[in-house]
GROMACS .gro file of C-alpha atoms in nm:
model
  413
    1UNK     CA    1   3.919   0.677   1.935
    2UNK     CA    2   3.837   0.307   1.922
    3UNK     CA    3   3.474   0.204   1.908
    4UNK     CA    4   3.223   0.485   1.866
    5UNK     CA    5   2.935   0.445   2.115
    6UNK     CA    6   2.579   0.435   1.983
    7UNK     CA    7   2.381   0.762   1.982
    8UNK     CA    8   2.126   0.865   2.240
    9UNK     CA    9   1.795   0.672   2.245
   10UNK     CA   10   1.553   0.735   1.960
   11UNK     CA   11   1.281   0.988   2.034
   12UNK     CA   12   1.200   1.352   1.987
   13UNK     CA   13   1.325   1.450   2.334
   14UNK     CA   14   1.635   1.227   2.371
   15UNK     CA   15   1.866   1.532   2.378
   16UNK     CA   16   2.208   1.558   2.544
   17UNK     CA   17   2.361   1.860   2.717
   18UNK     CA   18   2.662   1.867   2.482
   19UNK     CA   19   2.455   1.865   2.166
   20UNK     CA   20   2.384   2.147   1.928
   21UNK     CA   21   2.051   2.313   1.986
   22UNK     CA   22   1.774   2.092   1.849
   23UNK     CA   23   2.002   1.802   1.746
   24UNK     CA   24   1.941   1.448   1.873
   25UNK     CA   25   2.301   1.332   1.819
   26UNK     CA   26   2.610   1.405   2.024
   27UNK     CA   27   2.879   1.588   1.824
   28UNK     CA   28   3.161   1.367   1.694
   29UNK     CA   29   3.523   1.481   1.689
   30UNK     CA   30   3.743   1.235   1.493
   31UNK     CA   31   4.106   1.206   1.602
   32UNK     CA   32   4.210   1.285   1.245
   33UNK     CA   33   4.056   1.503   0.975
   34UNK     CA   34   3.832   1.271   0.773
   35UNK     CA   35   3.737   1.268   0.408
   36UNK     CA   36   3.391   1.431   0.382
   37UNK     CA   37   3.074   1.256   0.271
   38UNK     CA   38   2.861   1.506   0.082
   39UNK     CA   39   2.514   1.385   0.167
   40UNK     CA   40   2.188   1.569   0.228
   41UNK     CA   41   2.148   1.564   0.605
   42UNK     CA   42   1.811   1.486   0.761
   43UNK     CA   43   1.744   1.585   1.122
   44UNK     CA   44   1.425   1.467   1.287
   45UNK     CA   45   1.372   1.777   1.500
   46UNK     CA   46   1.319   1.979   1.180
   47UNK     CA   47   1.058   1.728   1.053
   48UNK     CA   48   0.821   1.741   1.350
   49UNK     CA   49   0.551   1.917   1.153
   50UNK     CA   50   0.568   1.687   0.849
   51UNK     CA   51   0.310   1.453   1.003
   52UNK     CA   52   0.434   1.136   0.826
   53UNK     CA   53   0.664   0.892   1.005
   54UNK     CA   54   1.018   0.847   0.872
   55UNK     CA   55   1.240   0.541   0.850
   56UNK     CA   56   1.512   0.731   1.039
   57UNK     CA   57   1.301   0.709   1.353
   58UNK     CA   58   1.352   0.330   1.342
   59UNK     CA   59   1.713   0.311   1.220
   60UNK     CA   60   1.958   0.214   1.493
   61UNK     CA   61   2.304   0.364   1.444
   62UNK     CA   62   2.551   0.092   1.557
   63UNK     CA   63   2.886   0.138   1.728
   64UNK     CA   64   3.178   0.120   1.485
   65UNK     CA   65   3.554   0.062   1.496
   66UNK     CA   66   3.671   0.422   1.461
   67UNK     CA   67   4.045   0.344   1.473
   68UNK     CA   68   4.037   0.114   1.170
   69UNK     CA   69   3.804   0.352   0.986
   70UNK     CA   70   4.031   0.651   1.049
   71UNK     CA   71   4.331   0.460   0.917
   72UNK     CA   72   4.149   0.399   0.590
   73UNK     CA   73   3.947   0.716   0.532
   74UNK     CA   74   4.141   1.001   0.689
   75UNK     CA   75   4.166   1.314   0.479
   76UNK     CA   76   4.422   1.331   0.197
   77UNK     CA   77   4.462   1.527  -0.125
   78UNK     CA   78   4.326   1.244  -0.337
   79UNK     CA   79   4.077   1.373  -0.593
   80UNK     CA   80   3.737   1.213  -0.609
   81UNK     CA   81   3.630   1.049  -0.929
   82UNK     CA   82   3.307   1.141  -1.095
   83UNK     CA   83   3.039   0.878  -1.103
   84UNK     CA   84   2.999   0.716  -1.445
   85UNK     CA   85   2.662   0.751  -1.604
   86UNK     CA   86   2.494   0.413  -1.630
   87UNK     CA   87   2.266   0.331  -1.916
   88UNK     CA   88   1.958   0.118  -1.877
   89UNK     CA   89   1.837  -0.107  -2.150
   90UNK     CA   90   1.477  -0.211  -2.174
   91UNK     CA   91   1.371  -0.512  -2.372
   92UNK     CA   92   1.048  -0.547  -2.558
   93UNK     CA   93   0.867  -0.855  -2.675
   94UNK     CA   94   0.683  -0.888  -3.002
   95UNK     CA   95   0.397  -1.127  -3.063
   96UNK     CA   96   0.252  -1.233  -3.391
   97UNK     CA   97  -0.113  -1.314  -3.443
   98UNK     CA   98  -0.336  -1.372  -3.741
   99UNK     CA   99  -0.447  -1.023  -3.848
  100UNK     CA  100  -0.790  -0.928  -3.975
  101UNK     CA  101  -0.646  -0.802  -4.306
  102UNK     CA  102  -0.511  -1.151  -4.376
  103UNK     CA  103  -0.859  -1.296  -4.327
  104UNK     CA  104  -1.002  -1.032  -4.560
  105UNK     CA  105  -0.754  -1.131  -4.833
  106UNK     CA  106  -0.851  -1.495  -4.795
  107UNK     CA  107  -1.222  -1.412  -4.808
  108UNK     CA  108  -1.168  -1.203  -5.123
  109UNK     CA  109  -0.986  -1.494  -5.277
  110UNK     CA  110  -1.277  -1.723  -5.192
  111UNK     CA  111  -1.536  -1.479  -5.337
  112UNK     CA  112  -1.335  -1.431  -5.656
  113UNK     CA  113  -1.318  -1.807  -5.711
  114UNK     CA  114  -1.568  -1.925  -5.971
  115UNK     CA  115  -1.574  -2.278  -5.842
  116UNK     CA  116  -1.458  -2.485  -5.546
  117UNK     CA  117  -1.158  -2.617  -5.735
  118UNK     CA  118  -0.993  -2.275  -5.747
  119UNK     CA  119  -1.059  -2.229  -5.376
  120UNK     CA  120  -0.871  -2.552  -5.309
  121UNK     CA  121  -0.561  -2.399  -5.464
  122UNK     CA  122  -0.499  -2.219  -5.133
  123UNK     CA  123  -0.214  -2.335  -4.912
  124UNK     CA  124  -0.313  -2.558  -4.621
  125UNK     CA  125  -0.303  -2.284  -4.353
  126UNK     CA  126  -0.503  -2.047  -4.574
  127UNK     CA  127  -0.744  -2.326  -4.665
  128UNK     CA  128  -0.797  -2.393  -4.295
  129UNK     CA  129  -0.872  -2.026  -4.225
  130UNK     CA  130  -1.104  -2.013  -4.523
  131UNK     CA  131  -1.306  -2.307  -4.394
  132UNK     CA  132  -1.320  -2.145  -4.051
  133UNK     CA  133  -1.456  -1.828  -4.211
  134UNK     CA  134  -1.758  -2.028  -4.329
  135UNK     CA  135  -1.864  -2.074  -3.966
  136UNK     CA  136  -2.157  -1.841  -3.875
  137UNK     CA  137  -2.037  -1.516  -3.712
  138UNK     CA  138  -1.678  -1.632  -3.752
  139UNK     CA  139  -1.517  -1.288  -3.709
  140UNK     CA  140  -1.713  -1.213  -3.389
  141UNK     CA  141  -1.624  -1.553  -3.246
  142UNK     CA  142  -1.256  -1.509  -3.332
  143UNK     CA  143  -1.248  -1.164  -3.171
  144UNK     CA  144  -1.397  -1.300  -2.848
  145UNK     CA  145  -1.172  -1.607  -2.834
  146UNK     CA  146  -0.855  -1.408  -2.904
  147UNK     CA  147  -0.950  -1.144  -2.649
  148UNK     CA  148  -1.014  -1.414  -2.390
  149UNK     CA  149  -0.656  -1.532  -2.437
  150UNK     CA  150  -0.495  -1.186  -2.435
  151UNK     CA  151  -0.703  -1.068  -2.138
  152UNK     CA  152  -0.584  -1.350  -1.913
  153UNK     CA  153  -0.225  -1.286  -2.014
  154UNK     CA  154  -0.248  -0.907  -1.976
  155UNK     CA  155  -0.428  -0.908  -1.642
  156UNK     CA  156  -0.178  -1.164  -1.512
  157UNK     CA  157   0.114  -0.943  -1.614
  158UNK     CA  158  -0.037  -0.641  -1.439
  159UNK     CA  159  -0.102  -0.847  -1.126
  160UNK     CA  160   0.258  -0.976  -1.109
  161UNK     CA  161   0.404  -0.627  -1.156
  162UNK     CA  162   0.185  -0.476  -0.884
  163UNK     CA  163   0.275  -0.761  -0.649
  164UNK     CA  164   0.645  -0.692  -0.716
  165UNK     CA  165   0.600  -0.324  -0.632
  166UNK     CA  166   0.420  -0.415  -0.310
  167UNK     CA  167   0.692  -0.662  -0.210
  168UNK     CA  168   0.972  -0.411  -0.275
  169UNK     CA  169   0.799  -0.135  -0.079
  170UNK     CA  170   0.750  -0.372   0.215
  171UNK     CA  171   1.114  -0.490   0.209
  172UNK     CA  172   1.258  -0.140   0.183
  173UNK     CA  173   1.040  -0.014   0.467
  174UNK     CA  174   1.073  -0.305   0.709
  175UNK     CA  175   1.350  -0.539   0.591
  176UNK     CA  176   1.600  -0.601   0.877
  177UNK     CA  177   1.891  -0.619   0.631
  178UNK     CA  178   1.797  -0.282   0.482
  179UNK     CA  179   1.779  -0.132   0.831
  180UNK     CA  180   2.124  -0.262   0.927
  181UNK     CA  181   2.288  -0.144   0.605
  182UNK     CA  182   2.136   0.205   0.630
  183UNK     CA  183   2.241   0.218   0.996
  184UNK     CA  184   2.602   0.146   0.899
  185UNK     CA  185   2.599   0.409   0.624
  186UNK     CA  186   2.459   0.657   0.876
  187UNK     CA  187   2.723   0.572   1.139
  188UNK     CA  188   3.024   0.593   0.907
  189UNK     CA  189   2.886   0.901   0.733
  190UNK     CA  190   2.838   1.084   1.062
  191UNK     CA  191   3.194   0.998   1.161
  192UNK     CA  192   3.333   1.126   0.831
  193UNK     CA  193   3.133   1.447   0.873
  194UNK     CA  194   3.220   1.485   1.241
  195UNK     CA  195   3.259   1.849   1.337
  196UNK     CA  196   3.080   1.977   1.027
  197UNK     CA  197   2.778   2.191   1.118
  198UNK     CA  198   2.585   2.128   0.796
  199UNK     CA  199   2.655   1.758   0.738
  200UNK     CA  200   2.732   1.618   1.083
  201UNK     CA  201   2.502   1.484   1.357
  202UNK     CA  202   2.256   1.352   1.097
  203UNK     CA  203   1.955   1.143   1.194
  204UNK     CA  204   1.927   1.036   0.831
  205UNK     CA  205   2.032   1.123   0.479
  206UNK     CA  206   1.896   1.167   0.129
  207UNK     CA  207   1.897   0.842  -0.067
  208UNK     CA  208   2.085   1.001  -0.356
  209UNK     CA  209   2.413   0.942  -0.169
  210UNK     CA  210   2.376   0.562  -0.184
  211UNK     CA  211   2.492   0.510  -0.547
  212UNK     CA  212   2.787   0.746  -0.483
  213UNK     CA  213   2.938   0.546  -0.196
  214UNK     CA  214   3.141   0.335  -0.439
  215UNK     CA  215   3.313   0.653  -0.563
  216UNK     CA  216   3.437   0.759  -0.217
  217UNK     CA  217   3.789   0.613  -0.204
  218UNK     CA  218   4.013   0.534   0.093
  219UNK     CA  219   4.324   0.740   0.167
  220UNK     CA  220   4.549   0.505  -0.030
  221UNK     CA  221   4.285   0.466  -0.303
  222UNK     CA  222   4.285   0.088  -0.249
  223UNK     CA  223   3.916   0.047  -0.172
  224UNK     CA  224   3.586   0.233  -0.167
  225UNK     CA  225   3.362   0.332   0.121
  226UNK     CA  226   3.097   0.093  -0.010
  227UNK     CA  227   3.334  -0.205  -0.018
  228UNK     CA  228   3.435  -0.127   0.341
  229UNK     CA  229   3.071  -0.105   0.454
  230UNK     CA  230   2.992  -0.438   0.285
  231UNK     CA  231   3.292  -0.602   0.452
  232UNK     CA  232   3.205  -0.451   0.790
  233UNK     CA  233   2.845  -0.568   0.758
  234UNK     CA  234   2.939  -0.928   0.674
  235UNK     CA  235   3.209  -0.957   0.939
  236UNK     CA  236   3.016  -0.792   1.222
  237UNK     CA  237   2.645  -0.843   1.154
  238UNK     CA  238   2.597  -1.157   0.943
  239UNK     CA  239   2.660  -1.484   1.127
  240UNK     CA  240   2.628  -1.678   0.801
  241UNK     CA  241   2.891  -1.480   0.613
  242UNK     CA  242   3.095  -1.707   0.387
  243UNK     CA  243   2.833  -1.985   0.407
  244UNK     CA  244   2.578  -2.106   0.153
  245UNK     CA  245   2.289  -1.989   0.371
  246UNK     CA  246   2.415  -1.629   0.369
  247UNK     CA  247   2.124  -1.409   0.258
  248UNK     CA  248   2.164  -1.089   0.056
  249UNK     CA  249   2.033  -0.808   0.282
  250UNK     CA  250   1.885  -0.585   0.011
  251UNK     CA  251   1.618  -0.639  -0.256
  252UNK     CA  252   1.754  -0.816  -0.565
  253UNK     CA  253   1.893  -0.579  -0.832
  254UNK     CA  254   1.687  -0.737  -1.112
  255UNK     CA  255   1.363  -0.678  -0.918
  256UNK     CA  256   1.457  -0.317  -0.854
  257UNK     CA  257   1.545  -0.264  -1.220
  258UNK     CA  258   1.212  -0.408  -1.331
  259UNK     CA  259   1.029  -0.181  -1.086
  260UNK     CA  260   1.224   0.122  -1.210
  261UNK     CA  261   1.080   0.068  -1.558
  262UNK     CA  262   0.718   0.075  -1.438
  263UNK     CA  263   0.483   0.372  -1.466
  264UNK     CA  264   0.150   0.404  -1.290
  265UNK     CA  265   0.021   0.589  -1.596
  266UNK     CA  266   0.089   0.278  -1.804
  267UNK     CA  267  -0.102   0.058  -1.560
  268UNK     CA  268  -0.400   0.294  -1.578
  269UNK     CA  269  -0.382   0.304  -1.957
  270UNK     CA  270  -0.361  -0.075  -1.987
  271UNK     CA  271  -0.653  -0.131  -1.750
  272UNK     CA  272  -0.868   0.124  -1.934
  273UNK     CA  273  -0.795  -0.051  -2.264
  274UNK     CA  274  -0.876  -0.392  -2.117
  275UNK     CA  275  -1.204  -0.258  -1.980
  276UNK     CA  276  -1.293  -0.108  -2.318
  277UNK     CA  277  -1.206  -0.429  -2.503
  278UNK     CA  278  -1.400  -0.634  -2.250
  279UNK     CA  279  -1.712  -0.432  -2.326
  280UNK     CA  280  -1.651  -0.480  -2.699
  281UNK     CA  281  -1.612  -0.853  -2.641
  282UNK     CA  282  -1.943  -0.862  -2.457
  283UNK     CA  283  -2.111  -0.683  -2.751
  284UNK     CA  284  -1.958  -0.916  -3.010
  285UNK     CA  285  -2.057  -1.221  -2.807
  286UNK     CA  286  -2.413  -1.087  -2.790
  287UNK     CA  287  -2.424  -1.070  -3.170
  288UNK     CA  288  -2.330  -1.438  -3.188
  289UNK     CA  289  -2.606  -1.528  -2.941
  290UNK     CA  290  -2.869  -1.341  -3.146
  291UNK     CA  291  -2.775  -1.438  -3.502
  292UNK     CA  292  -2.625  -1.787  -3.484
  293UNK     CA  293  -2.852  -2.090  -3.518
  294UNK     CA  294  -2.932  -2.269  -3.194
  295UNK     CA  295  -2.710  -2.565  -3.278
  296UNK     CA  296  -2.408  -2.335  -3.324
  297UNK     CA  297  -2.442  -2.128  -3.005
  298UNK     CA  298  -2.303  -2.379  -2.754
  299UNK     CA  299  -2.047  -2.425  -2.608
  300UNK     CA  300  -1.941  -2.075  -2.720
  301UNK     CA  301  -2.214  -1.898  -2.520
  302UNK     CA  302  -2.153  -2.088  -2.199
  303UNK     CA  303  -1.775  -2.036  -2.215
  304UNK     CA  304  -1.798  -1.665  -2.298
  305UNK     CA  305  -2.057  -1.587  -2.030
  306UNK     CA  306  -1.839  -1.755  -1.769
  307UNK     CA  307  -1.529  -1.574  -1.896
  308UNK     CA  308  -1.693  -1.228  -1.903
  309UNK     CA  309  -1.822  -1.263  -1.545
  310UNK     CA  310  -1.477  -1.362  -1.415
  311UNK     CA  311  -1.301  -1.100  -1.630
  312UNK     CA  312  -1.509  -0.821  -1.476
  313UNK     CA  313  -1.416  -0.946  -1.129
  314UNK     CA  314  -1.045  -0.961  -1.218
  315UNK     CA  315  -1.060  -0.618  -1.383
  316UNK     CA  316  -1.210  -0.455  -1.075
  317UNK     CA  317  -0.966  -0.636  -0.845
  318UNK     CA  318  -0.662  -0.506  -1.033
  319UNK     CA  319  -0.804  -0.154  -1.047
  320UNK     CA  320  -0.836  -0.162  -0.667
  321UNK     CA  321  -0.490  -0.317  -0.637
  322UNK     CA  322  -0.343  -0.040  -0.854
  323UNK     CA  323  -0.499   0.226  -0.632
  324UNK     CA  324  -0.362   0.063  -0.318
  325UNK     CA  325  -0.017   0.002  -0.468
  326UNK     CA  326   0.010   0.361  -0.589
  327UNK     CA  327  -0.085   0.486  -0.243
  328UNK     CA  328   0.161   0.247  -0.076
  329UNK     CA  329   0.442   0.355  -0.309
  330UNK     CA  330   0.388   0.724  -0.234
  331UNK     CA  331   0.386   0.644   0.138
  332UNK     CA  332   0.717   0.461   0.092
  333UNK     CA  333   0.882   0.755  -0.083
  334UNK     CA  334   0.757   0.986   0.192
  335UNK     CA  335   0.890   0.737   0.450
  336UNK     CA  336   1.239   0.796   0.305
  337UNK     CA  337   1.169   1.171   0.286
  338UNK     CA  338   1.203   1.178  -0.092
  339UNK     CA  339   1.054   1.476  -0.271
  340UNK     CA  340   0.948   1.501  -0.639
  341UNK     CA  341   1.166   1.680  -0.890
  342UNK     CA  342   1.088   2.037  -0.983
  343UNK     CA  343   0.777   2.047  -1.201
  344UNK     CA  344   0.662   1.695  -1.108
  345UNK     CA  345   0.367   1.616  -0.883
  346UNK     CA  346   0.512   1.306  -0.721
  347UNK     CA  347   0.820   1.084  -0.706
  348UNK     CA  348   0.818   0.833  -0.992
  349UNK     CA  349   0.909   0.463  -0.962
  350UNK     CA  350   1.195   0.529  -1.205
  351UNK     CA  351   1.357   0.790  -0.980
  352UNK     CA  352   1.305   0.596  -0.656
  353UNK     CA  353   1.391   0.245  -0.768
  354UNK     CA  354   1.680   0.349  -0.996
  355UNK     CA  355   1.865   0.475  -0.687
  356UNK     CA  356   1.807   0.146  -0.508
  357UNK     CA  357   1.889  -0.058  -0.819
  358UNK     CA  358   2.231   0.101  -0.865
  359UNK     CA  359   2.311   0.075  -0.494
  360UNK     CA  360   2.192  -0.286  -0.469
  361UNK     CA  361   2.390  -0.386  -0.781
  362UNK     CA  362   2.712  -0.232  -0.648
  363UNK     CA  363   2.650  -0.374  -0.300
  364UNK     CA  364   2.595  -0.725  -0.437
  365UNK     CA  365   2.917  -0.718  -0.641
  366UNK     CA  366   3.122  -0.644  -0.328
  367UNK     CA  367   2.902  -0.879  -0.121
  368UNK     CA  368   2.988  -1.174  -0.348
  369UNK     CA  369   3.362  -1.095  -0.343
  370UNK     CA  370   3.372  -1.052   0.034
  371UNK     CA  371   3.176  -1.373   0.094
  372UNK     CA  372   3.423  -1.559  -0.125
  373UNK     CA  373   3.716  -1.406   0.065
  374UNK     CA  374   3.565  -1.499   0.402
  375UNK     CA  375   3.512  -1.856   0.281
  376UNK     CA  376   3.876  -1.878   0.170
  377UNK     CA  377   3.988  -1.749   0.510
  378UNK     CA  378   3.780  -2.012   0.690
  379UNK     CA  379   3.919  -2.287   0.468
  380UNK     CA  380   4.275  -2.175   0.546
  381UNK     CA  381   4.197  -2.165   0.918
  382UNK     CA  382   4.051  -2.516   0.904
  383UNK     CA  383   4.354  -2.644   0.712
  384UNK     CA  384   4.588  -2.486   0.968
  385UNK     CA  385   4.400  -2.650   1.256
  386UNK     CA  386   4.424  -2.989   1.082
  387UNK     CA  387   4.794  -2.934   1.014
  388UNK     CA  388   4.862  -2.856   1.380
  389UNK     CA  389   4.669  -3.160   1.500
  390UNK     CA  390   4.851  -3.381   1.251
  391UNK     CA  391   5.187  -3.242   1.362
  392UNK     CA  392   5.116  -3.323   1.726
  393UNK     CA  393   5.015  -3.680   1.642
  394UNK     CA  394   5.350  -3.746   1.467
  395UNK     CA  395   5.545  -3.678   1.786
  396UNK     CA  396   5.316  -3.882   2.007
  397UNK     CA  397   5.510  -4.166   2.183
  398UNK     CA  398   5.338  -4.501   2.174
  399UNK     CA  399   5.300  -4.648   2.526
  400UNK     CA  400   5.486  -4.968   2.614
  401UNK     CA  401   5.278  -5.286   2.656
  402UNK     CA  402   5.400  -5.566   2.888
  403UNK     CA  403   5.208  -5.829   2.693
  404UNK     CA  404   5.441  -5.819   2.390
  405UNK     CA  405   5.695  -6.092   2.288
  406UNK     CA  406   5.993  -5.881   2.399
  407UNK     CA  407   5.835  -5.840   2.741
  408UNK     CA  408   5.788  -6.216   2.780
  409UNK     CA  409   6.152  -6.287   2.681
  410UNK     CA  410   6.282  -6.025   2.921
  411UNK     CA  411   6.077  -6.181   3.199
  412UNK     CA  412   6.236  -6.524   3.139
  413UNK     CA  413   6.586  -6.382   3.147
   0.00000   0.00000   0.00000
């Protein structure tokens, strides 16, 4: 017991004599029977033919304090609690715009008016729209101008969402904090499953265990495995723990939640619609060029031609970005050895990022509490140091000076 040494070096052929056949890890025999961790074990020797690289080839399993861990998570008869089902709430935004049927009503009102006086009986907003409708090719111009506004907004939204997906995939694959946290989960999980032939000596694990770590309780039911891992991480791996500059090691929960609500089918659908509407805008703008008098063409023509050229460039750029992001996402899921559900062709963002969202949310709750506790401990230590220094100064004897008045009097006597 004590500190568990790190496993053998990473590599396909880093095998020890005492290992099970084909396993990279030395068998672990805890001093006490441990509570089990029911994860899906991944062993690299069985994935040689998969072709794709896995994150578990890069994860370093750190040495851990086995004695403390055994004291907390040795096996007892405590029943495990079932994980509560969490509900996700999606918010939608509604936007109001002047609809074509409203314009038709105003135009009917204008046509039914026998004179200009009755037309003036319209309210100011309706009167304004009526006067606009007198402009040549008004409806075509309005369609183009409104589409110009919505296109910029829509393409910008798609771009930001794809950039978020790219950032999350990069962080989960290569983030040092993610690597350290997964390494700790792997180390403690292997110790809990020490001696078990189906769960022990794991090189990695299925991600579905991550949200369940908070439900694995200690022997006295005072804390969870996740809270212990968070505390261990901060106190042994993060030099800035308890300080303002302490950085959360995982992607932010709100980013993961937003990503979990995305669908690549929706991106494709939105881009197809934008492309279709862009063609319609080009047609409507062409009608204005052909029919409107010369004095009414500019600056509409110049603005629309410039917009359509740039819109086509942006459209193509986001289509390419979507293709690359989709490919990168699938590579990320394969990197974690995630497989699609039965009947599905591929892992969806909802399945992948929902796991990380729940884990990151739980991790951050404990991370905040532990940081606060560490800060309080440091404040108490600082106060104790000051108290000890102050106590020593009170008993300090002031040295005698021969230049004082008493010294002069004593010299005379």
